[in-house]
Coordinates of N, CA and C in Angstrom, one line a residue:
X1 N 182.4 -130.3 -18.1 CA 182.0 -132.0 -18.9 C 183.3 -132.7 -18.8
X2 N 183.5 -133.8 -18.2 CA 185.0 -134.9 -18.4 C 184.7 -135.4 -19.9
X3 N 185.8 -135.6 -20.3 CA 185.6 -136.4 -21.6 C 185.3 -137.6 -21.0
X4 N 184.8 -138.7 -21.9 CA 184.3 -140.0 -21.5 C 184.7 -140.8 -22.7
X5 N 184.6 -142.2 -22.5 CA 184.8 -143.5 -23.3 C 185.7 -142.9 -24.5
X6 N 186.8 -142.6 -24.5 CA 188.4 -142.4 -25.4 C 188.6 -143.6 -26.1
X7 N 188.1 -144.5 -25.3 CA 188.9 -146.0 -26.0 C 187.9 -146.7 -27.1
X8 N 186.7 -146.0 -27.5 CA 185.8 -146.9 -28.4 C 186.5 -146.6 -29.8
X9 N 186.1 -147.7 -30.4 CA 186.8 -147.8 -31.9 C 186.0 -147.2 -32.6
X10 N 186.5 -146.5 -33.6 CA 185.9 -145.2 -34.6 C 185.3 -146.4 -35.4
X11 N 185.6 -147.2 -35.9 CA 184.8 -148.2 -36.8 C 183.2 -148.4 -35.9
X12 N 183.3 -149.0 -34.7 CA 182.1 -149.3 -34.0 C 181.3 -147.8 -33.9
X13 N 182.1 -146.7 -33.7 CA 181.1 -145.3 -33.6 C 180.5 -145.1 -35.1
X14 N 181.2 -145.5 -36.2 CA 180.8 -145.3 -37.3 C 180.0 -146.1 -37.7
X15 N 179.8 -147.7 -37.4 CA 178.5 -148.3 -37.5 C 177.4 -147.8 -37.0
X16 N 177.4 -147.5 -35.9 CA 176.4 -147.0 -34.9 C 175.3 -145.9 -35.5
X17 N 176.3 -144.7 -36.1 CA 175.9 -143.6 -36.8 C 175.4 -144.0 -37.8
X18 N 175.7 -145.0 -38.5 CA 174.9 -145.4 -40.0 C 173.5 -145.7 -39.8
X19 N 173.8 -146.7 -38.4 CA 172.1 -146.9 -38.0 C 171.4 -145.8 -37.5
X20 N 171.8 -145.0 -36.8 CA 170.9 -143.5 -36.5 C 170.6 -142.5 -37.9
X21 N 171.3 -142.7 -38.3 CA 171.2 -141.8 -39.8 C 170.6 -142.5 -40.6
X22 N 170.1 -143.9 -40.6 CA 169.1 -144.3 -41.3 C 167.6 -144.6 -40.9
X23 N 167.6 -143.6 -39.7 CA 166.4 -143.5 -39.3 C 165.8 -142.0 -39.0
X24 N 165.4 -141.4 -40.1 CA 165.1 -139.7 -39.5 C 164.0 -139.6 -38.6
X25 N 163.4 -140.2 -37.9 CA 162.6 -140.2 -36.9 C 163.7 -140.3 -35.7
X26 N 164.9 -141.0 -35.4 CA 165.6 -140.8 -34.3 C 166.5 -139.5 -34.6
X27 N 167.4 -139.3 -35.6 CA 167.5 -137.9 -35.7 C 166.5 -136.9 -35.3
X28 N 165.4 -136.9 -35.4 CA 164.3 -135.9 -35.1 C 164.2 -135.8 -33.7
X29 N 164.2 -137.2 -33.3 CA 164.4 -137.3 -31.7 C 166.0 -136.5 -31.1
X30 N 166.8 -137.0 -31.9 CA 168.1 -136.4 -31.1 C 168.1 -134.4 -31.0
X31 N 167.5 -134.2 -32.2 CA 167.5 -132.5 -32.8 C 166.7 -132.0 -31.3
X32 N 165.2 -132.9 -30.8 CA 164.2 -132.0 -30.1 C 165.1 -132.3 -28.6
X33 N 165.7 -133.1 -28.7 CA 166.6 -133.4 -27.0 C 167.3 -132.0 -26.9
X34 N 168.2 -132.0 -28.2 CA 169.2 -131.1 -28.3 C 168.7 -129.6 -28.3
X35 N 167.6 -129.3 -28.5 CA 166.8 -128.0 -28.4 C 166.2 -127.6 -27.0
X36 N 165.8 -128.8 -26.5 CA 165.3 -128.9 -25.2 C 165.9 -127.9 -23.8
X37 N 167.1 -127.8 -23.8 CA 167.5 -127.3 -22.6 C 168.0 -127.8 -21.7
X38 N 167.1 -129.3 -21.4 CA 168.1 -130.2 -20.6 C 169.6 -130.2 -20.2
X39 N 169.7 -130.4 -19.3 CA 171.1 -130.2 -19.0 C 171.7 -131.6 -18.9
X40 N 172.8 -131.4 -19.7 CA 173.4 -132.7 -20.2 C 172.7 -134.1 -20.6
X41 N 171.5 -133.9 -21.5 CA 170.7 -134.8 -22.0 C 171.2 -135.6 -23.1
X42 N 170.9 -136.9 -22.9 CA 171.0 -137.9 -23.7 C 169.9 -138.8 -24.2
X43 N 170.1 -139.5 -25.1 CA 169.2 -140.4 -25.6 C 169.9 -141.8 -25.8
X44 N 169.2 -142.6 -24.9 CA 170.0 -144.2 -24.7 C 169.2 -145.4 -24.5
X45 N 170.0 -146.3 -24.1 CA 169.4 -147.6 -23.3 C 168.6 -148.4 -24.6
X46 N 167.2 -148.5 -24.3 CA 166.4 -149.6 -25.0 C 166.3 -149.0 -26.5
X47 N 166.3 -147.6 -26.7 CA 165.8 -147.2 -28.0 C 166.9 -147.3 -29.1
X48 N 168.0 -147.3 -28.6 CA 169.2 -147.6 -29.2 C 169.6 -149.1 -29.6
X49 N 169.2 -150.3 -28.1 CA 168.9 -151.6 -28.6 C 167.9 -151.9 -29.8
X50 N 167.0 -151.5 -29.5 CA 165.8 -151.5 -30.6 C 166.3 -151.3 -31.9
X51 N 167.1 -150.1 -32.1 CA 167.2 -149.5 -33.6 C 168.2 -150.9 -33.9
X52 N 169.4 -151.1 -33.5 CA 170.2 -151.7 -33.9 C 170.1 -153.0 -34.2
X53 N 169.1 -153.6 -33.5 CA 168.8 -155.1 -33.1 C 167.6 -155.2 -34.4
X54 N 166.8 -154.4 -34.2 CA 165.8 -154.1 -35.1 C 166.1 -154.1 -36.7
X55 N 167.6 -153.3 -36.9 CA 168.1 -153.4 -38.1 C 168.7 -154.9 -38.3
X56 N 169.1 -155.8 -37.7 CA 169.5 -156.9 -37.8 C 168.7 -158.0 -38.3
X57 N 167.4 -157.8 -38.0 CA 166.0 -158.7 -38.1 C 165.4 -158.0 -39.0
X58 N 164.0 -157.5 -38.5 CA 163.0 -157.3 -39.4 C 162.8 -155.9 -39.8
X59 N 163.6 -155.4 -38.9 CA 163.7 -153.5 -39.3 C 163.3 -152.9 -38.3
X60 N 163.3 -151.7 -38.5 CA 162.9 -150.7 -37.2 C 161.5 -150.0 -37.1
X61 N 160.7 -150.0 -36.3 CA 159.3 -149.4 -36.6 C 159.3 -148.2 -35.5
X62 N 159.2 -147.1 -35.5 CA 159.0 -146.3 -34.5 C 157.9 -146.4 -34.1
X63 N 156.8 -146.8 -34.6 CA 155.3 -147.1 -34.0 C 155.6 -148.2 -32.9
X64 N 156.4 -149.0 -32.8 CA 156.2 -149.9 -31.8 C 157.3 -149.3 -30.3
X65 N 157.5 -148.4 -30.5 CA 158.8 -147.3 -29.4 C 157.8 -147.4 -28.3
X66 N 158.0 -148.2 -27.0 CA 157.0 -147.7 -25.9 C 157.5 -146.5 -25.1
X67 N 158.8 -146.3 -25.1 CA 159.6 -145.1 -24.4 C 160.9 -144.8 -25.5
X68 N 161.2 -143.6 -24.8 CA 162.4 -143.1 -25.4 C 163.4 -142.5 -24.1
X69 N 163.9 -143.6 -24.0 CA 165.1 -143.0 -22.5 C 165.7 -141.8 -22.6
X70 N 165.3 -140.4 -21.9 CA 166.2 -139.6 -21.8 C 166.8 -139.6 -20.6
X71 N 168.1 -139.6 -20.6 CA 169.2 -139.4 -19.4 C 169.4 -137.9 -19.1
X72 N 169.1 -137.4 -18.4 CA 170.0 -135.9 -18.0 C 170.6 -135.5 -16.6
X73 N 171.2 -134.9 -16.3 CA 171.7 -134.2 -15.0 C 171.5 -133.1 -14.4
X74 N 170.8 -132.9 -13.6 CA 170.6 -131.7 -12.9 C 170.3 -131.7 -11.3
X75 N 171.8 -131.8 -10.7 CA 172.2 -131.5 -9.5 C 171.5 -130.6 -8.5
X76 N 170.9 -129.7 -9.4 CA 170.2 -128.4 -8.2 C 168.8 -128.8 -8.0
X77 N 168.1 -129.8 -8.6 CA 166.6 -130.4 -8.1 C 166.5 -131.8 -8.5
X78 N 166.5 -132.6 -7.0 CA 166.3 -133.5 -7.1 C 165.1 -134.2 -6.8
X79 N 164.3 -133.4 -7.1 CA 162.7 -133.8 -6.8 C 162.3 -134.5 -7.9
X80 N 161.3 -135.6 -7.6 CA 160.7 -136.6 -8.5 C 160.0 -135.8 -9.6
X81 N 159.5 -134.4 -9.1 CA 158.6 -133.5 -9.9 C 159.7 -133.1 -11.2
X82 N 160.5 -133.1 -11.0 CA 162.2 -132.4 -11.9 C 162.0 -133.5 -13.2
X83 N 161.7 -134.5 -13.1 CA 161.4 -136.0 -14.2 C 160.2 -135.5 -14.7
X84 N 159.1 -135.4 -14.3 CA 157.9 -134.9 -14.8 C 157.8 -134.1 -15.8
X85 N 158.4 -132.5 -14.9 CA 158.7 -131.4 -15.8 C 159.3 -131.6 -16.9
X86 N 160.4 -132.3 -17.0 CA 161.0 -132.8 -18.1 C 160.5 -133.2 -19.4
X87 N 159.7 -134.5 -18.7 CA 158.8 -135.1 -19.9 C 157.9 -134.1 -20.5
X88 N 157.0 -133.2 -19.6 CA 156.0 -132.7 -20.1 C 156.8 -131.4 -21.2
X89 N 157.9 -131.1 -20.9 CA 158.7 -130.2 -21.9 C 159.3 -130.5 -22.6
X90 N 159.5 -132.1 -23.1 CA 159.8 -132.8 -23.9 C 158.6 -132.9 -24.9
X91 N 157.5 -133.5 -24.2 CA 156.1 -133.5 -25.0 C 155.4 -132.6 -25.6
X92 N 155.7 -131.1 -25.2 CA 155.4 -130.0 -25.6 C 156.3 -129.8 -27.2
X93 N 157.1 -130.3 -26.9 CA 158.0 -129.9 -28.4 C 157.8 -131.4 -29.2
X94 N 157.6 -132.2 -29.0 CA 157.0 -133.5 -30.0 C 156.3 -134.4 -29.2
X95 N 155.2 -135.1 -29.6 CA 154.2 -135.9 -29.0 C 154.7 -136.9 -29.4
X96 N 155.6 -137.5 -28.0 CA 156.6 -138.7 -28.3 C 156.7 -139.5 -26.9
X97 N 156.6 -140.6 -26.8 CA 156.6 -141.3 -25.6 C 158.0 -141.3 -24.8
X98 N 158.4 -140.0 -24.4 CA 159.3 -139.8 -23.6 C 159.3 -140.3 -22.2
X99 N 160.8 -140.6 -21.9 CA 160.8 -141.2 -20.5 C 162.4 -140.5 -19.8
X100 N 162.1 -139.3 -19.1 CA 163.1 -138.4 -18.8 C 163.4 -138.7 -17.7
X101 N 164.7 -139.0 -17.1 CA 165.4 -139.6 -15.9 C 166.2 -138.6 -15.4
X102 N 166.4 -137.9 -14.4 CA 167.3 -137.0 -13.8 C 168.2 -137.8 -12.9
X103 N 169.4 -138.2 -13.7 CA 170.4 -139.3 -13.3 C 171.0 -138.7 -11.8
X104 N 171.3 -137.2 -11.6 CA 171.7 -137.0 -10.5 C 170.8 -137.3 -9.0
X105 N 169.5 -137.9 -9.5 CA 168.3 -138.2 -8.3 C 168.1 -139.5 -7.9
X106 N 168.8 -140.2 -9.0 CA 168.4 -141.7 -8.9 C 168.7 -142.5 -7.6
X107 N 169.6 -142.2 -6.7 CA 170.1 -142.4 -5.4 C 168.9 -142.4 -4.3
X108 N 167.8 -141.4 -5.1 CA 166.8 -140.4 -3.9 C 165.9 -141.6 -3.7
X109 N 165.5 -142.5 -5.0 CA 164.2 -143.3 -5.1 C 164.7 -144.5 -5.3
X110 N 166.3 -145.1 -5.6 CA 166.0 -146.2 -6.6 C 165.6 -147.3 -5.7
X111 N 166.4 -147.0 -4.2 CA 165.7 -148.3 -3.4 C 164.4 -149.0 -3.2
X112 N 163.7 -147.7 -3.3 CA 162.1 -147.7 -2.9 C 161.3 -148.3 -4.2
X113 N 162.0 -147.9 -4.8 CA 161.5 -148.1 -6.4 C 161.7 -149.2 -6.6
X114 N 162.7 -150.1 -6.7 CA 163.6 -151.4 -7.2 C 163.3 -152.7 -6.0
X115 N 163.1 -151.8 -5.0 CA 163.2 -152.9 -3.8 C 164.6 -153.4 -3.7
X116 N 165.7 -152.9 -3.8 CA 167.0 -153.2 -3.7 C 167.7 -152.3 -2.8
X117 N 168.9 -152.6 -2.5 CA 170.1 -151.9 -1.6 C 170.2 -150.5 -2.0
X118 N 169.8 -149.2 -1.0 CA 170.3 -148.3 -1.5 C 171.7 -148.2 -2.7
X119 N 172.1 -147.0 -3.4 CA 172.7 -146.9 -4.1 C 173.3 -145.5 -3.9
X120 N 174.7 -145.3 -4.1 CA 175.6 -143.5 -3.9 C 175.0 -142.9 -5.1
X121 N 175.1 -141.4 -5.0 CA 175.0 -140.7 -6.1 C 175.8 -140.9 -7.0
X122 N 175.2 -140.5 -8.2 CA 176.1 -140.5 -9.4 C 176.6 -139.2 -9.7
X123 N 177.8 -139.1 -10.5 CA 178.2 -137.8 -10.4 C 178.3 -137.4 -11.6
X124 N 177.8 -137.9 -12.8 CA 177.4 -137.7 -14.2 C 176.9 -138.3 -15.1
X125 N 176.3 -138.2 -16.3 CA 175.6 -139.3 -16.8 C 176.5 -140.4 -17.3
X126 N 177.7 -140.4 -17.5 CA 178.7 -141.0 -17.7 C 178.6 -142.2 -16.6
X127 N 178.6 -142.0 -15.4 CA 178.5 -143.0 -14.6 C 177.3 -143.8 -14.3
X128 N 176.3 -142.8 -14.7 CA 174.8 -143.6 -15.0 C 174.8 -144.5 -15.9
X129 N 175.1 -143.9 -17.4 CA 175.1 -145.3 -18.3 C 176.0 -146.4 -17.7
X130 N 176.7 -146.3 -17.0 CA 177.7 -147.5 -16.9 C 176.4 -148.4 -15.9
X131 N 175.7 -148.0 -15.2 CA 174.8 -149.0 -14.3 C 173.7 -149.4 -15.0
X132 N 173.6 -149.3 -16.3 CA 172.2 -149.2 -16.8 C 172.1 -151.0 -17.2
X133 N 170.7 -151.8 -17.3 CA 171.0 -153.2 -17.2 C 171.8 -154.0 -17.9
X134 N 172.1 -154.0 -19.1 CA 172.4 -154.9 -19.7 C 173.7 -153.9 -20.5
X135 N 174.8 -154.8 -21.0 CA 175.8 -154.1 -21.7 C 175.6 -153.3 -22.8
X136 N 174.7 -154.2 -23.8 CA 174.5 -153.4 -24.9 C 173.6 -152.2 -24.9
X137 N 173.0 -152.2 -23.4 CA 172.0 -150.8 -23.5 C 172.6 -149.8 -22.5
X138 N 173.9 -149.9 -22.4 CA 174.8 -149.4 -21.6 C 175.3 -148.2 -22.8
X139 N 174.5 -147.5 -23.6 CA 175.0 -146.9 -24.4 C 174.1 -145.4 -24.8
X140 N 174.5 -144.4 -25.0 CA 173.7 -143.5 -25.2 C 174.4 -142.3 -25.9
X141 N 173.7 -141.3 -26.9 CA 174.0 -140.5 -27.6 C 173.3 -139.6 -27.8
X142 N 174.0 -138.2 -28.4 CA 173.1 -137.2 -28.4 C 174.0 -136.3 -29.4
X143 N 173.6 -134.9 -30.1 CA 173.9 -134.1 -31.1 C 174.9 -133.4 -29.9
X144 N 176.1 -133.2 -30.8 CA 177.1 -132.6 -29.7 C 177.2 -131.0 -29.5
X145 N 177.7 -130.6 -28.4 CA 177.5 -129.3 -28.0 C 178.4 -128.2 -28.9
X146 N 178.3 -127.0 -29.0 CA 179.1 -126.3 -29.5 C 180.6 -126.0 -28.6
X147 N 181.4 -125.8 -29.2 CA 182.5 -125.7 -28.5 C 182.4 -124.5 -27.8
X148 N 182.8 -124.8 -26.4 CA 182.8 -123.1 -25.5 C 181.1 -122.9 -25.3
X149 N 180.0 -123.5 -25.5 CA 179.2 -123.2 -25.3 C 178.3 -124.5 -24.6
X150 N 177.0 -124.1 -24.0 CA 176.3 -124.6 -23.4 C 175.1 -125.2 -24.1
X151 N 174.8 -124.6 -25.1 CA 173.5 -124.9 -26.1 C 174.2 -126.1 -27.1
X152 N 173.5 -127.1 -27.4 CA 173.4 -128.1 -28.3 C 173.5 -127.6 -29.7
X153 N 174.6 -128.2 -30.7 CA 174.5 -127.7 -31.9 C 173.4 -128.5 -32.8
X154 N 172.5 -128.4 -33.1 CA 171.6 -128.8 -34.0 C 171.8 -129.3 -35.3
X155 N 171.0 -130.1 -35.6 CA 171.4 -130.6 -37.1 C 170.5 -129.5 -37.9
X156 N 171.6 -129.5 -39.5 CA 170.2 -128.6 -40.6 C 168.9 -129.8 -41.0
X157 N 167.9 -129.1 -41.4 CA 166.7 -129.5 -41.9 C 167.3 -130.9 -42.9
X158 N 166.2 -131.9 -42.6 CA 166.6 -132.8 -43.6 C 166.1 -132.5 -45.1
X159 N 166.6 -132.9 -46.2 CA 166.0 -132.3 -47.1 C 164.9 -133.3 -47.6
X160 N 163.7 -132.7 -48.0 CA 162.5 -133.4 -48.5 C 162.7 -134.6 -49.4
X161 N 162.3 -135.6 -49.3 CA 162.3 -137.2 -50.2 C 163.7 -137.8 -49.6
X162 N 164.5 -137.5 -48.7 CA 165.4 -138.2 -48.4 C 165.6 -139.0 -47.2
X163 N 165.8 -140.1 -47.2 CA 165.7 -140.7 -45.6 C 167.0 -140.8 -44.9
X164 N 168.3 -140.2 -45.5 CA 169.4 -140.0 -44.7 C 169.4 -138.6 -44.1
X165 N 169.8 -138.3 -43.0 CA 169.7 -136.9 -42.4 C 171.0 -136.7 -41.7
X166 N 171.6 -135.6 -42.1 CA 172.7 -135.4 -41.5 C 172.9 -134.4 -40.1
X167 N 173.6 -134.8 -39.4 CA 173.5 -134.2 -38.2 C 174.7 -133.1 -38.2
X168 N 174.5 -132.2 -37.0 CA 175.5 -131.2 -37.0 C 176.8 -131.9 -37.0
X169 N 178.0 -130.8 -37.8 CA 179.7 -131.0 -37.8 C 180.0 -131.6 -36.5
X170 N 181.1 -132.3 -36.4 CA 181.6 -132.9 -35.2 C 182.3 -131.5 -34.3
X171 N 182.6 -131.6 -32.8 CA 183.3 -130.6 -32.1 C 184.4 -130.1 -32.5
X172 N 185.1 -129.0 -32.5 CA 186.3 -128.9 -32.8 C 187.4 -129.5 -32.0
X173 N 188.5 -129.6 -32.5 CA 189.7 -130.4 -31.9 C 190.2 -129.7 -30.6
X174 N 190.3 -130.8 -29.4 CA 190.6 -130.1 -28.4 C 189.4 -129.9 -27.6
X175 N 188.0 -129.8 -28.0 CA 186.8 -129.8 -27.2 C 187.0 -130.9 -25.8
X176 N 185.7 -130.4 -25.2 CA 186.2 -131.5 -23.7 C 184.8 -132.6 -23.5
X177 N 184.1 -132.8 -24.8 CA 182.7 -133.7 -25.0 C 183.3 -134.8 -25.1
X178 N 182.2 -135.8 -24.9 CA 182.6 -137.3 -25.0 C 182.9 -137.1 -26.7
X179 N 183.5 -138.7 -27.1 CA 184.2 -139.0 -28.2 C 182.9 -138.7 -29.4
X180 N 183.6 -138.2 -30.5 CA 182.7 -138.0 -31.5 C 183.0 -139.1 -32.6
X181 N 182.1 -139.2 -33.7 CA 182.3 -139.7 -34.6 C 182.7 -139.0 -36.0
X182 N 183.7 -138.6 -36.2 CA 184.0 -137.9 -37.3 C 183.3 -138.8 -38.7
X183 N 183.1 -138.0 -39.9 CA 182.6 -136.8 -39.8 C 180.9 -136.9 -39.4
X184 N 180.5 -137.5 -38.6 CA 179.2 -137.1 -38.6 C 178.3 -136.2 -37.4
X185 N 179.6 -136.3 -36.7 CA 178.9 -135.3 -35.2 C 178.0 -135.8 -34.2
X186 N 178.2 -137.0 -33.5 CA 176.9 -137.3 -33.0 C 177.9 -138.0 -31.6
X187 N 177.5 -137.3 -30.6 CA 178.7 -137.7 -29.4 C 178.1 -139.4 -28.9
X188 N 179.2 -140.0 -28.6 CA 178.7 -141.1 -28.0 C 179.1 -141.7 -26.6
X189 N 178.4 -142.2 -26.0 CA 178.8 -142.8 -24.3 C 178.6 -143.9 -24.2
X190 N 179.6 -144.9 -24.2 CA 179.3 -146.1 -24.1 C 180.6 -146.7 -23.2
X191 N 180.2 -146.9 -21.9 CA 181.5 -147.5 -21.0 C 182.2 -148.4 -21.3
X192 N 181.1 -149.8 -21.7 CA 181.4 -150.9 -21.9 C 181.7 -151.2 -23.5
X193 N 181.5 -149.9 -24.5 CA 182.2 -150.2 -25.7 C 180.9 -150.7 -26.6
X194 N 180.9 -150.8 -27.7 CA 179.8 -150.9 -28.7 C 179.7 -152.2 -28.9
X195 N 180.7 -153.1 -28.8 CA 180.5 -154.6 -29.4 C 179.2 -155.0 -29.2
X196 N 179.0 -155.4 -27.8 CA 177.4 -156.1 -27.3 C 176.5 -155.2 -28.4
X197 N 176.4 -153.9 -28.4 CA 175.0 -153.8 -28.9 C 175.0 -154.0 -30.5
X198 N 176.1 -153.9 -31.4 CA 176.3 -154.0 -32.6 C 176.4 -155.4 -33.1
X199 N 176.8 -156.4 -32.2 CA 176.9 -157.6 -32.5 C 175.6 -158.8 -32.0
X200 N 174.9 -157.6 -31.3 CA 173.9 -158.6 -30.7 C 174.0 -159.6 -29.8
X201 N 174.4 -158.7 -28.8 CA 174.7 -159.8 -27.1 C 174.2 -159.4 -26.3
X202 N 172.8 -160.1 -25.5 CA 172.5 -159.8 -24.5 C 173.2 -160.6 -23.1
X203 N 174.1 -159.5 -22.6 CA 174.6 -159.5 -21.3 C 174.3 -158.8 -20.1
X204 N 174.2 -159.6 -19.2 CA 173.8 -158.9 -18.2 C 175.1 -157.7 -17.3
X205 N 174.3 -156.5 -17.1 CA 175.9 -155.6 -16.1 C 175.6 -156.0 -14.8
X206 N 176.5 -156.7 -14.5 CA 176.5 -156.7 -13.1 C 177.0 -155.9 -11.8
X207 N 177.3 -154.6 -12.7 CA 177.6 -153.7 -11.5 C 176.3 -153.3 -10.7
X208 N 175.0 -153.3 -11.1 CA 174.0 -153.0 -10.3 C 173.0 -154.0 -10.3
X209 N 172.6 -154.6 -11.6 CA 171.5 -155.6 -12.0 C 171.7 -156.8 -11.3
X210 N 170.8 -157.5 -10.3 CA 170.6 -158.6 -9.7 C 170.7 -159.9 -10.9
X211 N 170.8 -161.0 -10.7 CA 170.6 -162.1 -11.3 C 169.1 -162.3 -11.6
X212 N 168.1 -162.0 -10.6 CA 166.7 -162.4 -10.7 C 166.2 -161.2 -11.4
X213 N 166.5 -160.0 -11.3 CA 165.9 -158.8 -12.0 C 166.0 -159.0 -13.4
X214 N 167.6 -159.4 -14.0 CA 168.2 -159.8 -15.2 C 167.2 -160.7 -15.9
X215 N 166.9 -161.8 -15.1 CA 166.3 -162.9 -15.8 C 165.1 -162.6 -15.9
X216 N 164.2 -161.6 -15.2 CA 162.8 -161.1 -15.4 C 163.0 -160.3 -16.5
X217 N 163.9 -159.9 -17.0 CA 164.0 -158.6 -17.7 C 164.1 -159.3 -19.1
X218 N 164.8 -160.3 -19.2 CA 165.1 -161.3 -20.3 C 163.4 -161.8 -20.5
X219 N 163.2 -162.5 -19.6 CA 161.7 -163.1 -20.0 C 160.6 -161.6 -20.6
X220 N 160.8 -160.7 -19.5 CA 159.6 -159.3 -20.1 C 160.1 -159.0 -21.3
X221 N 161.2 -158.9 -21.8 CA 161.5 -158.5 -23.4 C 161.3 -159.4 -24.2
X222 N 161.2 -160.5 -24.3 CA 161.0 -161.5 -25.5 C 162.3 -161.7 -26.4
X223 N 163.5 -161.6 -25.8 CA 164.8 -161.5 -26.3 C 164.9 -162.6 -27.6
X224 N 164.6 -163.8 -27.5 CA 164.8 -164.8 -28.4 C 163.7 -164.8 -29.3
X225 N 162.6 -164.1 -28.7 CA 161.6 -164.2 -30.0 C 161.6 -162.8 -30.9
X226 N 161.8 -161.8 -30.5 CA 162.0 -160.8 -31.2 C 163.3 -160.7 -32.0
X227 N 164.5 -161.2 -31.3 CA 165.6 -161.2 -31.9 C 166.7 -162.3 -32.1
X228 N 165.9 -163.1 -33.2 CA 166.5 -164.7 -32.7 C 167.9 -164.6 -33.1
X229 N 168.5 -163.9 -33.6 CA 169.9 -164.0 -33.9 C 170.7 -163.5 -32.6
X230 N 170.4 -163.0 -31.6 CA 171.0 -162.3 -30.5 C 171.4 -163.5 -29.6
X231 N 172.8 -163.5 -29.3 CA 173.5 -163.9 -28.5 C 173.0 -163.7 -27.0
X232 N 172.3 -164.9 -26.0 CA 172.0 -164.7 -24.8 C 172.7 -165.4 -24.0
X233 N 173.6 -164.3 -22.8 CA 174.5 -164.8 -21.9 C 173.4 -165.1 -20.5
X234 N 173.6 -166.1 -20.2 CA 173.2 -166.5 -18.7 C 173.3 -165.5 -17.7
X235 N 172.3 -165.0 -17.5 CA 172.2 -163.4 -16.5 C 173.4 -164.5 -14.9
X236 N 173.4 -165.5 -15.0 CA 174.3 -165.8 -13.6 C 175.5 -165.9 -14.0
X237 N 176.2 -165.5 -15.2 CA 177.1 -165.7 -15.5 C 177.5 -164.6 -16.4
X238 N 177.4 -163.3 -16.2 CA 177.6 -162.1 -17.1 C 179.4 -162.1 -17.6

């Protein structure tokens, strides 16, 4: 695994981790994904936006979560059934609204599904995250991998009656994983940084999303109504 996002501001990482640790529900999600065995699996996109921007406003309510985006990477099986089996597996571990997508296979269905031009194959989850719709949602996290192991290191059980949950300790110095948030031990993948997510900025990612598609997303997500303090950039001027 190639290291990514070494440019991230440690203070920004710590701020994101604080949001995560404030929600035992999300810590549980991270642990389920870590235990799932899905290759190179990360939790990201809308769930992190809803978490952070919810905390900026009226709070975050897991009951309102419509889907939990899980990005994994399995170049050995590019079939659409791979996504279905991944979701079924996650559902067998926790009855939650999982939305698992094999990023290695996106190029096989993207054009037909979105009625857009074909896209090239992605080489990693890091590349995939960099194509997600808004800069604030181009963020993914996971419990870290054990150094020298293909298994994710899980958090110890949360203590009864505590809202804070501690994840596994960070990987050893010199490991090849994504940048960690010492001493919290969450891997963070954020190709465009964490600024827009943490400071409440809705900005189109021009790398893949068209202006029309971005405008439609802006209306569908009711951004101004749900998060009044969020700064919205005109999709035509990212």
